[in-house]
Structures are given as C-alpha cells and as structure tokens.
mmCIF file of C-alpha atoms in Angstrom:
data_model
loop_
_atom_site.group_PDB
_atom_site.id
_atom_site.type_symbol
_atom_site.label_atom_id
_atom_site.label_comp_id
_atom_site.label_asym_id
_atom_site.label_seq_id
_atom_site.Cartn_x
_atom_site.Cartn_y
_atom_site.Cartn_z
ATOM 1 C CA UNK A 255 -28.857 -22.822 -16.370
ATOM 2 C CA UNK A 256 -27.693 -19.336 -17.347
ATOM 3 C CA UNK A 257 -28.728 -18.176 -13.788
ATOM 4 C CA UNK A 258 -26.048 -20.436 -12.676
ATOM 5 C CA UNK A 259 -23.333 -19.496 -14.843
ATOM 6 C CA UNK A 260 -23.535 -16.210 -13.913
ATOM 7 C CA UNK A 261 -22.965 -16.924 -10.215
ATOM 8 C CA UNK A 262 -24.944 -14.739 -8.271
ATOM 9 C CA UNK A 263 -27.652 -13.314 -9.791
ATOM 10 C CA UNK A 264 -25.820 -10.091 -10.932
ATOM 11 C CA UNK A 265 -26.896 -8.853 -14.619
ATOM 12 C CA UNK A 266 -23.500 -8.630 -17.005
ATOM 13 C CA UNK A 267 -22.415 -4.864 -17.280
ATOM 14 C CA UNK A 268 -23.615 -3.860 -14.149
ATOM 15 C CA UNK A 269 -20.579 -1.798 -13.396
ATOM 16 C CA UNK A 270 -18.692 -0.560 -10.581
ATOM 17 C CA UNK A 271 -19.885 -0.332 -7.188
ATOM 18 C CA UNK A 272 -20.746 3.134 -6.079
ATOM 19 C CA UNK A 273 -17.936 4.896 -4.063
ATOM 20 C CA UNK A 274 -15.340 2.361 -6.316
ATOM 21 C CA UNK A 275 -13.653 5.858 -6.814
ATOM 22 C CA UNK A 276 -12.966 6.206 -3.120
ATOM 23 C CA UNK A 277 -12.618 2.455 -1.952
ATOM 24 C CA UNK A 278 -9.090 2.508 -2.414
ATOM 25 C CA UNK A 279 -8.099 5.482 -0.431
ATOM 26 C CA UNK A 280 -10.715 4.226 2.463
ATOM 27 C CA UNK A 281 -8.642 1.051 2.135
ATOM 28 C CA UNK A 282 -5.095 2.525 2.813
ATOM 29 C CA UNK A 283 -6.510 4.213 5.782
ATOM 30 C CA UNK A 284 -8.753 1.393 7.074
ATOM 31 C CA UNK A 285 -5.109 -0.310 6.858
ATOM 32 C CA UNK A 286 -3.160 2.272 8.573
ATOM 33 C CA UNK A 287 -5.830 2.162 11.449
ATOM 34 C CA UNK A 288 -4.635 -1.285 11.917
ATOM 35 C CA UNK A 289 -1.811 0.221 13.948
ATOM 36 C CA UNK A 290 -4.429 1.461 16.553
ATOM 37 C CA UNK A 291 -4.943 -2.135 17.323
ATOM 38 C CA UNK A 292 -4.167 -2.710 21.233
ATOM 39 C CA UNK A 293 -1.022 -5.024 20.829
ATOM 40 C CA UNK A 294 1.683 -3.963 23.467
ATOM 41 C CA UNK A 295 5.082 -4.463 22.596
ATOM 42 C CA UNK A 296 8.805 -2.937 23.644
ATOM 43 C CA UNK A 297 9.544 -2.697 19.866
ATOM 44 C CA UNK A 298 7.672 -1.650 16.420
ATOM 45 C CA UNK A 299 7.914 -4.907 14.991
ATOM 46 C CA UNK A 300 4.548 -4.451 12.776
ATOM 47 C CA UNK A 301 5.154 -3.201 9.725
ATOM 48 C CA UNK A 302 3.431 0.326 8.295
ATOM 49 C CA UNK A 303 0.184 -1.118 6.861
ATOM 50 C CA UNK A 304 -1.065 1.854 5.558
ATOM 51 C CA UNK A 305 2.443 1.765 3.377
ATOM 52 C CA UNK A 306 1.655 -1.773 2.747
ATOM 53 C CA UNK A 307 -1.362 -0.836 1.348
ATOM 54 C CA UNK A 308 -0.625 2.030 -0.748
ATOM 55 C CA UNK A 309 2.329 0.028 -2.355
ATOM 56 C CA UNK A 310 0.129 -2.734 -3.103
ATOM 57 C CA UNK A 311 -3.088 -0.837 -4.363
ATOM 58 C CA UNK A 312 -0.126 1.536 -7.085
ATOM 59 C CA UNK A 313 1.167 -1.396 -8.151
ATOM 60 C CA UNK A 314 -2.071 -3.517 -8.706
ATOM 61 C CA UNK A 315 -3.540 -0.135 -10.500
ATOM 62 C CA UNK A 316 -2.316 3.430 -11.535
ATOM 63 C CA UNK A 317 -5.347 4.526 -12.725
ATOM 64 C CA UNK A 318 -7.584 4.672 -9.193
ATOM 65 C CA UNK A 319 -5.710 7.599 -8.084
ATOM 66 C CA UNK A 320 -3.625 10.579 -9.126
ATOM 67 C CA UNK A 321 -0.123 10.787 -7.382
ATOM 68 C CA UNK A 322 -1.591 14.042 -5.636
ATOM 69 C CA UNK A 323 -3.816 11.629 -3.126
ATOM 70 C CA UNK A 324 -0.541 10.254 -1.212
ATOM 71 C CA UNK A 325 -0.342 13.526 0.501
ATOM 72 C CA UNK A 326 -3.991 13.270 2.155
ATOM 73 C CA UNK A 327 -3.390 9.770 2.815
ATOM 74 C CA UNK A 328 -0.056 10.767 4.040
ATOM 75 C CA UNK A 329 -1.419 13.090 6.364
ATOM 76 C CA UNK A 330 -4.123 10.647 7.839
ATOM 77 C CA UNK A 331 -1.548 8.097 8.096
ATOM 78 C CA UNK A 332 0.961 10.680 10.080
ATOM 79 C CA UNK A 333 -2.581 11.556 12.427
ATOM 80 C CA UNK A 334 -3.418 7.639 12.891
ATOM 81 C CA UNK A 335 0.007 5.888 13.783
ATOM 82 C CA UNK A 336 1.707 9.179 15.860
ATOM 83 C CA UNK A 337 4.466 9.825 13.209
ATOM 84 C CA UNK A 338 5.472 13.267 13.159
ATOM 85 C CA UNK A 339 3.218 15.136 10.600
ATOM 86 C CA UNK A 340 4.557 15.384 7.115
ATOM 87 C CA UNK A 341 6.820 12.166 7.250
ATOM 88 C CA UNK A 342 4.412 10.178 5.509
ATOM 89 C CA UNK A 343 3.234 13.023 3.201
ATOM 90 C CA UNK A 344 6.871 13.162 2.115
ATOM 91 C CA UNK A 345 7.331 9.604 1.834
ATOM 92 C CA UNK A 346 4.288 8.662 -0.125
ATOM 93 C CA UNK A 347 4.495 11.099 -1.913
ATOM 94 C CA UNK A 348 8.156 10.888 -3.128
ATOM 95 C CA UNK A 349 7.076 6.687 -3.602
ATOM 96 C CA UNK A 350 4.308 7.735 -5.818
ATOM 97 C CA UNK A 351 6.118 9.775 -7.880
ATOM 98 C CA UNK A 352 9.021 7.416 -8.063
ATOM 99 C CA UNK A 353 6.243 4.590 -8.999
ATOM 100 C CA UNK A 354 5.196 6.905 -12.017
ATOM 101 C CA UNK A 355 8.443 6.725 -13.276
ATOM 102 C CA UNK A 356 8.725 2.601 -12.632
ATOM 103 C CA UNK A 357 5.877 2.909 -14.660
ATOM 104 C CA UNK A 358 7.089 4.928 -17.699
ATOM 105 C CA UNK A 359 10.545 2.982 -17.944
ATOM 106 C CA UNK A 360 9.553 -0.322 -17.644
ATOM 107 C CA UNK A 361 8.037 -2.382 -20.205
ATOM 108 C CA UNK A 362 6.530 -5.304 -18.152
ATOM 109 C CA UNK A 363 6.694 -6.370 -14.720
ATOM 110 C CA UNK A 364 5.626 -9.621 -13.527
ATOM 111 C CA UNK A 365 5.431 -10.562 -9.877
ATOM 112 C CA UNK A 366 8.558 -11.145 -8.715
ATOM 113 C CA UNK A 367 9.632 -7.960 -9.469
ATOM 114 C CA UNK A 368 7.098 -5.999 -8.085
ATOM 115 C CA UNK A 369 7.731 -7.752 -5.019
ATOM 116 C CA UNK A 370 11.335 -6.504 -5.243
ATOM 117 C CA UNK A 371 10.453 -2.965 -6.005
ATOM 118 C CA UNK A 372 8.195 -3.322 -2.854
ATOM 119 C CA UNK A 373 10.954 -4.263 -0.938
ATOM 120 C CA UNK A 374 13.271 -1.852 -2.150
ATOM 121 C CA UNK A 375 10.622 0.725 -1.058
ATOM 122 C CA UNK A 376 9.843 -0.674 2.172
ATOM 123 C CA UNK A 377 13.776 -0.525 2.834
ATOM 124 C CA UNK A 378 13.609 3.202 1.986
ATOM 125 C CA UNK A 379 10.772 3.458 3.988
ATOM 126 C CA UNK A 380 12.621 2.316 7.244
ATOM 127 C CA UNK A 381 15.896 3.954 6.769
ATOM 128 C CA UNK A 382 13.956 7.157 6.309
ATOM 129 C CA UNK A 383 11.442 6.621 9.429
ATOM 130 C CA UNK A 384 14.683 6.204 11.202
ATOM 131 C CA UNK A 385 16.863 8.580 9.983
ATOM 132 C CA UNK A 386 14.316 11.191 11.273
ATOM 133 C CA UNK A 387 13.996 9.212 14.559
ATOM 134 C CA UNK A 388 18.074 10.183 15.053
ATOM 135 C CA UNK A 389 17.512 13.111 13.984
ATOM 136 C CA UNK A 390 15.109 13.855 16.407
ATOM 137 C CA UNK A 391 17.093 12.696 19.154
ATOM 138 C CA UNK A 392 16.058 8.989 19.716
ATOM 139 C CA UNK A 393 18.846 6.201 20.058
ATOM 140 C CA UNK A 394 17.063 3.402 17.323
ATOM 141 C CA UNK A 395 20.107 0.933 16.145
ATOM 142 C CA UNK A 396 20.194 -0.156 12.553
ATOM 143 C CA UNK A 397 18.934 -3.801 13.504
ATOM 144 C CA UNK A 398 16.015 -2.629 14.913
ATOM 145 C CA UNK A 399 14.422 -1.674 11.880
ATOM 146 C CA UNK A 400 15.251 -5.876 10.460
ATOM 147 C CA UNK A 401 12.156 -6.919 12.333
ATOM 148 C CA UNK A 402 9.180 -4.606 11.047
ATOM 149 C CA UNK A 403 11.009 -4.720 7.484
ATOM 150 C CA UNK A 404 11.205 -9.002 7.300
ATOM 151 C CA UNK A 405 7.832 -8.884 8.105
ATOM 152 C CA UNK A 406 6.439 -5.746 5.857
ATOM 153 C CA UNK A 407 8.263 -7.663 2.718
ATOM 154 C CA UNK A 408 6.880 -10.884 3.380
ATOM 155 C CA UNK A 409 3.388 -9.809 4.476
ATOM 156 C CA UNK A 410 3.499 -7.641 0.853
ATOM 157 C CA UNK A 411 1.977 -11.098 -1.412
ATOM 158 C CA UNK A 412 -0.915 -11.099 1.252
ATOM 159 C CA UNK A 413 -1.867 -7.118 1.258
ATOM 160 C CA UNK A 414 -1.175 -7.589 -2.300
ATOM 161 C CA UNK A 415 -3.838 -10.210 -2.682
ATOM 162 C CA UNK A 416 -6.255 -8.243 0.266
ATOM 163 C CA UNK A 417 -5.991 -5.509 -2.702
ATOM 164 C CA UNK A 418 -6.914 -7.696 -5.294
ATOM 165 C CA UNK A 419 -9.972 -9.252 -3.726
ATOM 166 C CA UNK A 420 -11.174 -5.896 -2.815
ATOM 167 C CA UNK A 421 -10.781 -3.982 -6.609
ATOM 168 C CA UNK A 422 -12.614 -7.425 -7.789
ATOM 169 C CA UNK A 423 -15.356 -6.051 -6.228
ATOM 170 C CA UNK A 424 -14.966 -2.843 -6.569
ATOM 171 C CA UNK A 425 -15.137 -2.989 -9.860
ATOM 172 C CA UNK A 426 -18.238 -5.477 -9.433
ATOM 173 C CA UNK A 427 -16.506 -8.343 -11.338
#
C-alpha cells in the first residue's frame, strides 16, 4: 500500500536528477533548434522558440540560472536560427536583466500577468529583430511581424507548461 502511494517506486528525498543544473539551458537550445525543422515558408511566421523558452523557464524560476547565461544561450541561439550574431545576446540579455528587476518591484504575480509581461517582451522582441532587419537593408513591413507575434503570445501557456513538466522532473518530484 505505501508502494502505491508513492507512485513509482522512487524513495522520498531522492533529489534532483543529475545535470538538473544544466537541463534548463539544454532546454532553451533544444527549443531554439526547433527552428532547424524543414518547414518551408515565404514568411517567418513561427515564433523564436528559443525566446519562448527562456521567457518561460525565468519566469517559472530565477534561481536555475544567473542573468550572465542569456549571453551563451544568446549566442547559440544567434548560431542555430541565422540571426546576425549578438542580436540575441543583446536581447536576452537586456530581457534578463529587465526580468530581475520585474522581480525586485513586484510583490506577486499570478498568471495572467506573467502572460502579459511575456507578451510585452515578445513585442519588444519583434520590433527589435526588425528594427535591425531595416537597418540592415531589408524591406520587412510592420504587419509582418503580427503573424510570428499572435502565435509566440498564444503558444507562451503551452512552452510555459512544456517548462513546468520538465523542472517537475528535474527536480525529481
């Protein structure tokens, strides 16, 4: 009978999983390898996973990572989807750091409005991705980032919850 309560098998305290440390930043770029995946298209209407990730995995926990470890991931994520190096170092980077400070203002936050704040950073996100396009000398219209950012804010409760599963067992719980 208490074999059954506990599920399967595992003793109580065993702990985190070894590598838990790492799991999160294998996770962002596992998800910004998604954008590898052969799917043709005239426009980028797939959002920036590896964002998606990152968002999800500072707002489900602060305490996996330092701020420092959006540069690397940054970098990989610049290598992976073709973006020109640094953009995502910058952007992560500057989202981290603006996360820390979400973090020391804000009393509570409950779901909705971490949604929101993923939103507003997703928006960021896209204005900034194209802002450098222009500035680089491509013609990208301001509708053309409404596609990729519909989708990245309402595919943000499901890489939320990807997150979640995954630091459950991480963590071994």
């Amino acid at each position: 009978m208490v074999r059954a309560a506990l599920g399967s098998g595992r003793r109580i305290g065993q702990g985190p999983r070894i590598g838990a440390a790492y799991l999160p930043a294998a996770s962002v770029v596992a998800a910004a390898m998604l954008s590898a995946l052969p799917i043709v298209s005239t426009s980028g209407w797939y959002p920036d996973f590896g964002f998606l990730a990152l968002i999800a995995w500072r707002l489900l926990r602060s305490d996996p990572w330092p701020a420092w470890w959006a540069a690397p991931l940054g970098f990989a994520n610049d290598l992976i989807t073709g973006a020109p190096i640094g953009l995502s170092v910058a952007l992560w980077t500057a989202t981290m750091i603006l996360l820390d400070l979400v973090d020391r203002r804000t009393i509570w936050r409950d779901y909705w409005i971490e949604w929101a704040l993923a939103a507003l950073l997703l928006l960021l996100n896209e204005l900034v991705e194209r802002w450098v396009a222009g500035m680089m000398g491509a013609a990208v219209p301001i509708v053309s980032i409404a596609p990729p950012l519909l989708i990245s804010i309402f595919a943000f409760p499901i890489a939320a919850w990807a997150v979640a599963k995954i630091d459950r067992w991480r963590l071994g719980r």
